[in-house]
Short mmCIF file of C-alpha atoms in Angstrom, two decimals:
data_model
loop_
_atom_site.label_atom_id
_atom_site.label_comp_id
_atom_site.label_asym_id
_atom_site.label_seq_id
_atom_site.Cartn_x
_atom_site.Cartn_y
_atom_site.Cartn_z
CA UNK A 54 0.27 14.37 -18.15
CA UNK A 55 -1.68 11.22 -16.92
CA UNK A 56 -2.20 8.81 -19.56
CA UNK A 57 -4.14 5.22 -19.82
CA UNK A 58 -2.59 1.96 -18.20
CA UNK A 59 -2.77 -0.64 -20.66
CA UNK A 60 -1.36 -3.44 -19.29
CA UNK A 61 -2.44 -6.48 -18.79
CA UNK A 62 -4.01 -6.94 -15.57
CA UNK A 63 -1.88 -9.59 -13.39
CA UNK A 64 -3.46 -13.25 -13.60
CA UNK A 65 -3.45 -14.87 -9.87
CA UNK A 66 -4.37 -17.72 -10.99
CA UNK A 67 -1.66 -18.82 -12.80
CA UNK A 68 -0.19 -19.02 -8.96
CA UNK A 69 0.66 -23.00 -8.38
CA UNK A 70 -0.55 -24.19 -4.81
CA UNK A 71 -3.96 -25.86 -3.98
CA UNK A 72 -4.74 -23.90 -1.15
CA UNK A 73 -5.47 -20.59 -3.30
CA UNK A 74 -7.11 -23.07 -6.54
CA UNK A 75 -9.27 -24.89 -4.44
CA UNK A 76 -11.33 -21.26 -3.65
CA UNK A 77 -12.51 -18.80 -5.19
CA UNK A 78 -10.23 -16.18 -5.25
CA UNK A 79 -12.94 -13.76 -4.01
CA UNK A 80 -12.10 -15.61 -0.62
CA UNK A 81 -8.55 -15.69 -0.82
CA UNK A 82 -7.04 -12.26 -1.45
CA UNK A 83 -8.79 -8.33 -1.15
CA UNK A 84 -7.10 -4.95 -2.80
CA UNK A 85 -7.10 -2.47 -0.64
CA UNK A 86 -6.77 0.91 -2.18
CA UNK A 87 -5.75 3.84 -0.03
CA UNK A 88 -5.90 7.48 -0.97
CA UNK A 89 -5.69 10.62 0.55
CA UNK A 90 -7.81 13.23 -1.52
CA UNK A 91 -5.51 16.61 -2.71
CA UNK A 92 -6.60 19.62 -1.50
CA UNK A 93 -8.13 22.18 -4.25
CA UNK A 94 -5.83 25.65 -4.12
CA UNK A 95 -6.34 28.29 -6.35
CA UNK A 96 -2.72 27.67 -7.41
CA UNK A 97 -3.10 24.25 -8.09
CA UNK A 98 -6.76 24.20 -9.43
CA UNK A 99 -6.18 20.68 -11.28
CA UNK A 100 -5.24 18.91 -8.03
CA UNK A 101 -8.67 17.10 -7.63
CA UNK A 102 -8.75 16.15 -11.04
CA UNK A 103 -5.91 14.73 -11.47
CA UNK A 104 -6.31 12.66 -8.44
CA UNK A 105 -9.76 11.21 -9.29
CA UNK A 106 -8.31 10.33 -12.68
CA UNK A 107 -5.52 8.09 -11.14
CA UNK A 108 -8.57 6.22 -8.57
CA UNK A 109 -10.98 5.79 -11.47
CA UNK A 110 -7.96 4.60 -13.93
CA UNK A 111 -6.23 2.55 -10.88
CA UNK A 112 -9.42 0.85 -10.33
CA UNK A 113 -10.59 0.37 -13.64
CA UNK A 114 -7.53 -1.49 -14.37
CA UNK A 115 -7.92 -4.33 -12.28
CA UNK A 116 -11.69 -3.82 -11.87
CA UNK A 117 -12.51 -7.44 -13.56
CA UNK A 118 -9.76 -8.90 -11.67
CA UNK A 119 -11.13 -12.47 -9.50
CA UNK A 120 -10.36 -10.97 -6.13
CA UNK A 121 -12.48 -8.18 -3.68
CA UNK A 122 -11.83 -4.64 -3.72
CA UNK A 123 -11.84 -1.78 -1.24
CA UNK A 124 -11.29 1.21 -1.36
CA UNK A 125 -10.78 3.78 1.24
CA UNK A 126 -12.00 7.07 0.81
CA UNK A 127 -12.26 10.09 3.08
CA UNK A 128 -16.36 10.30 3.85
CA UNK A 129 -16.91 13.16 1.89
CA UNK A 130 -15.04 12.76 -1.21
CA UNK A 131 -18.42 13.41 -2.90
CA UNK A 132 -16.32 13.90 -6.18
CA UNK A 133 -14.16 10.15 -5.87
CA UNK A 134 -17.13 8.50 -4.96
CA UNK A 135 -19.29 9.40 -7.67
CA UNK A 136 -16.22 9.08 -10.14
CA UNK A 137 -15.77 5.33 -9.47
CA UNK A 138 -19.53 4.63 -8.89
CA UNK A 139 -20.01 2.73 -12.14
CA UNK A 140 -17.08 0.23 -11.60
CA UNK A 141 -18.28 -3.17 -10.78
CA UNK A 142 -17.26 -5.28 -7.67
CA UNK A 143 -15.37 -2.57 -5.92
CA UNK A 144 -16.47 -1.86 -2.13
CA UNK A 145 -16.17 1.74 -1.73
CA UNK A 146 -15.11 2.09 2.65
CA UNK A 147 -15.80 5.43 3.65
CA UNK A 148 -13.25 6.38 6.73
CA UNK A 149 -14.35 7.50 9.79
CA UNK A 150 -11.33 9.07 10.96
CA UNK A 151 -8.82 10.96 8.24
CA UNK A 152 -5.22 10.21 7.55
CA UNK A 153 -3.46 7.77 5.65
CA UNK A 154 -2.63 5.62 8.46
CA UNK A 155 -6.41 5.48 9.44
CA UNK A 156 -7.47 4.54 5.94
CA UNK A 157 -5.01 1.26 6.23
CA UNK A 158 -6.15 0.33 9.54
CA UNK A 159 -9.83 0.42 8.91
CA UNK A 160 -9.65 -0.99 5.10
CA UNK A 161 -7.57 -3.74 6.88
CA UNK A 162 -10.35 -4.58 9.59
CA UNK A 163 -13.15 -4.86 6.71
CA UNK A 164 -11.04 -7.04 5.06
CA UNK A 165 -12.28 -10.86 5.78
CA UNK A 166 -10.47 -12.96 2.96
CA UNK A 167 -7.16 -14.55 3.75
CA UNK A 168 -4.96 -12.62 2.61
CA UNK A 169 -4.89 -8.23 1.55
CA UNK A 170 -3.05 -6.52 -0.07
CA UNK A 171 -2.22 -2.47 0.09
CA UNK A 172 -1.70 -0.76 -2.96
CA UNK A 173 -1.91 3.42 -3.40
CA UNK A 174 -4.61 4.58 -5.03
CA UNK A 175 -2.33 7.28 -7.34
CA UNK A 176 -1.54 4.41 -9.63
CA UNK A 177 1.99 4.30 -9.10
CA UNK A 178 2.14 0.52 -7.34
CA UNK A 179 2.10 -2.08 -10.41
CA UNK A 180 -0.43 -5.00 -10.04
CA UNK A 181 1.55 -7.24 -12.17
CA UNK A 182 3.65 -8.25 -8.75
CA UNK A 183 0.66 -9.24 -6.91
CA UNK A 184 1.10 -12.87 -8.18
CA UNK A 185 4.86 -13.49 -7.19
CA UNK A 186 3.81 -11.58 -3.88
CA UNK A 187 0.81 -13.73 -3.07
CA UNK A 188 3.16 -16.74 -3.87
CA UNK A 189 5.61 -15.81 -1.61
CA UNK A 190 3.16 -14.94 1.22
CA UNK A 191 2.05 -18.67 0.86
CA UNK A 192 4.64 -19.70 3.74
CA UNK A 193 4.98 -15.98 5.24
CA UNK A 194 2.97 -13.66 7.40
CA UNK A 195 3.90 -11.06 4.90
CA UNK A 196 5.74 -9.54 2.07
CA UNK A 197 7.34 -6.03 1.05
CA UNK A 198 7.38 -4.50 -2.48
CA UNK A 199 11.05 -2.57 -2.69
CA UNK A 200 11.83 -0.15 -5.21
CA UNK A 201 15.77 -0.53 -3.78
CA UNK A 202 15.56 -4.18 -4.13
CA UNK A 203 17.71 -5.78 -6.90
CA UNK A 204 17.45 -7.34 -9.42
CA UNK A 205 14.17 -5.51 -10.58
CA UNK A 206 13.65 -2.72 -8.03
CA UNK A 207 13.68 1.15 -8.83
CA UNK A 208 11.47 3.79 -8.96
CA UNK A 209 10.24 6.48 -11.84
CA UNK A 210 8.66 8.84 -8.49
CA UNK A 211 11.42 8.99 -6.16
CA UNK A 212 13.39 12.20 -6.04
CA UNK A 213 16.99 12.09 -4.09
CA UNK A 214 15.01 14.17 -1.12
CA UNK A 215 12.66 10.88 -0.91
CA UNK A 216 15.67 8.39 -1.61
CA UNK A 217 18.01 9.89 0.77
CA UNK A 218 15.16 9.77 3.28
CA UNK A 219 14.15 6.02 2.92
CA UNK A 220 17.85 4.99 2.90
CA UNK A 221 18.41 6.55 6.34
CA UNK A 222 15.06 5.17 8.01
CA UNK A 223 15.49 1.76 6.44
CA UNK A 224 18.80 1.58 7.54
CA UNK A 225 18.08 2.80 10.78
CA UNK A 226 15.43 -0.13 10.89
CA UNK A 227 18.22 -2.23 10.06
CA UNK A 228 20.38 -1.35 12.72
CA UNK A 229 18.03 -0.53 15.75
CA UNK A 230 15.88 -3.63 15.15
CA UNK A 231 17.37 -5.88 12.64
CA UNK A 232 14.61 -5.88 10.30
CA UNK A 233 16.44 -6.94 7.17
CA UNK A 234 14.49 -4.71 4.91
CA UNK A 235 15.14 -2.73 2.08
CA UNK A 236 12.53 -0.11 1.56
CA UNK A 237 11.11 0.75 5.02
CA UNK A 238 8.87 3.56 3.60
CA UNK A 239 6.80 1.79 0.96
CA UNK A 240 3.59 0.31 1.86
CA UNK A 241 3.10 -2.12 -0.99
CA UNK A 242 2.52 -4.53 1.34
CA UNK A 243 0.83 -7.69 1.08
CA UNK A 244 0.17 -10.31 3.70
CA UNK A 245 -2.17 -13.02 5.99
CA UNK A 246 -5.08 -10.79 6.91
CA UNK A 247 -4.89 -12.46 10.15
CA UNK A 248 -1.51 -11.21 10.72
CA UNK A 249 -2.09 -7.41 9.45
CA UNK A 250 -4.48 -7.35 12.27
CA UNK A 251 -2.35 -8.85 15.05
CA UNK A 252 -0.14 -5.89 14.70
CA UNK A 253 -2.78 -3.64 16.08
CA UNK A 254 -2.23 -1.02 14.01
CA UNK A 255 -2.34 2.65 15.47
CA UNK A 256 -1.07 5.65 13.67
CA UNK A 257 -3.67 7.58 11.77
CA UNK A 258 -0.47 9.23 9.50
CA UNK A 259 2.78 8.09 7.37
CA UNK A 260 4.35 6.87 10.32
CA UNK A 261 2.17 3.70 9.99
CA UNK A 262 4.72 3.03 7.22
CA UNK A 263 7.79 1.98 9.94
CA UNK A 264 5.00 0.92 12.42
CA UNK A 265 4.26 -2.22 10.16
CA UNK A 266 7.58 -4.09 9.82
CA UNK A 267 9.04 -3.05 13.35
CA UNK A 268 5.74 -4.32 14.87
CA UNK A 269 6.56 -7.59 12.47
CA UNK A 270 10.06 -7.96 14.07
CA UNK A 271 8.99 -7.23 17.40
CA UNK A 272 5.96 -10.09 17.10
CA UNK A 273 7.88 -12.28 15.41
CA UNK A 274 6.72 -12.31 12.07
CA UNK A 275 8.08 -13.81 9.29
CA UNK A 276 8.21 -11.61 5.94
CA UNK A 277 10.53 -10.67 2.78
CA UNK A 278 10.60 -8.39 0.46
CA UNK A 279 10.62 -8.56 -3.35
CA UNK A 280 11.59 -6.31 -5.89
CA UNK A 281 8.70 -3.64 -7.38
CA UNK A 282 9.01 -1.07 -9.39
CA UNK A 283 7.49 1.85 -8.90
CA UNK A 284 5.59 4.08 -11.86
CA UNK A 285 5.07 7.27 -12.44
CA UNK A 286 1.70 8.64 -10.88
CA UNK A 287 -1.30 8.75 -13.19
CA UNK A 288 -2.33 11.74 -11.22
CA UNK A 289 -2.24 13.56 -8.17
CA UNK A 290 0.83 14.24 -6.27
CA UNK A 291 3.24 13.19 -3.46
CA UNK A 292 1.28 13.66 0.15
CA UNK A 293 4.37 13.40 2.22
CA UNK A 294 5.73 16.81 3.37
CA UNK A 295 9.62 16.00 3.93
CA UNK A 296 10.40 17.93 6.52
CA UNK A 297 7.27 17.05 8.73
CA UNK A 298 6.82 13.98 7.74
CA UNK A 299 10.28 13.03 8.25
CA UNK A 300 10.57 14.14 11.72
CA UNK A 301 7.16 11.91 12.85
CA UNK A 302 9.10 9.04 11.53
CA UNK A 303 11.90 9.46 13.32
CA UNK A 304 9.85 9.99 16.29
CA UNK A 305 8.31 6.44 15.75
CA UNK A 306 11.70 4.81 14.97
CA UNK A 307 12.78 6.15 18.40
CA UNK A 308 9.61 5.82 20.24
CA UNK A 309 9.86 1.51 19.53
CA UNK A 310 13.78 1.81 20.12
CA UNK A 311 13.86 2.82 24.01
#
């Protein structure tokens, strides 16, 4: 059942460097939430709720936070929009174009601070790393949340289909292009909004999620990745079909390879 985060919502600026405490942090960093809405079935009638639950709880929680906030909604998710219509200092994007890939790329060209950050909108990406992640970023171009990253890594949503998956794309990404990564799949991703945009972003699905670091490597980026660990949903559920999804990623791993 989806319960309440109470946490306490990460403090940025407790991050050392007078670059960032010189501004506002309004001007330094935005959260980009992205969300694909469920689809209502007869057989899984609570699909919509549970999904606007996790947005309106996921926002809430970091909704007095000193930093911008988008997020990305498919244009007529009448039902999210009016859900988190009441939260204060959140930018509500509505896409043009459906798919998860598209709501990245055009919450990432709104974006005008410094630096974004992506974060899912089912809850299951924990704030509380965005301040060793920003810090980190300070000298980088951008930086990877890992749930297989250790010490502090794991994940309370994986299942071994999804594990066994991300171990043989990441180390396929490893071994094709050298990208010294250890979760290829997750997009907890935060970096130089200058540099998300030089990557030129272009695939409106999942396969953005390879798409990001090999486009790194290939332009010379420089990035790391830190351990994150990953919750369990507040509500909704997993997007990714296995099978399908799977097989498009391949196709991208290849499609960069020759």
């Amino acid at each position: 059942p989806a319960t309440e985060i109470t946490e306490k919502k990460p403090d940025l600026c407790t991050i050392v460097n007078p670059k960032i405490l010189s501004k506002d942090l309004k001007q330094v960093i935005t959260i980009l939430f992205a969300s694909i809405h469920p689809a209502w079935t007869p057989s899984n009638p609570g699909a919509c709720s549970g999904f606007l639950f996790s947005i309106a709880t996921a926002a809430k929680y970091i909704e007095t936070g000193d930093y911008k906030k988008i997020i990305v909604l498919q244009k007529d998710d009448f039902e999210t929009i009016d859900a988190i219509k009441e939260f204060k200092n959140i930018n509500i994007l509505k896409q043009k174009y459906n798919g998860y890939g598209n709501a990245l790329i055009e919450g990432i060209n709104a974006v005008n601070t410094d630096y974004c950050c992506i974060i899912n909108a089912d809850g299951s990406m924990d704030p509380k790393y965005l301040p060793d992640m920003l810090r980190e970023c300070l000298e980088k171009d951008l930086v990877f949340g890992s749930r297989y990253q250790n010490p502090g890594g794991g994940s309370d949503d994986d299942d071994i289909t999804t594990s066994f998956g991300n171990f043989f794309f990441t180390l396929a990404g490893n071994i094709l292009f050298n990208l010294k990564v250890t979760d290829i799949l997750y997009t907890y991703i935060l970096g130089r909004t200058s540099s998300f945009k030089k990557l030129n972003l272009s695939n409106a699905d999942f396969r953005i999620c390879v798409e990001i670091p090999i486009k790194a490597k290939f332009k010379k980026m420089t990035y790391s990745c830190l351990p994150s660990y990953e919750r369990n949903r507040i509500g909704g559920k997993k997007k990714v079909n296995p099978i399908k999804d799977g097989l498009l990623i391949l196709s991208e791993i290849v499609k960069y390879f020759f």
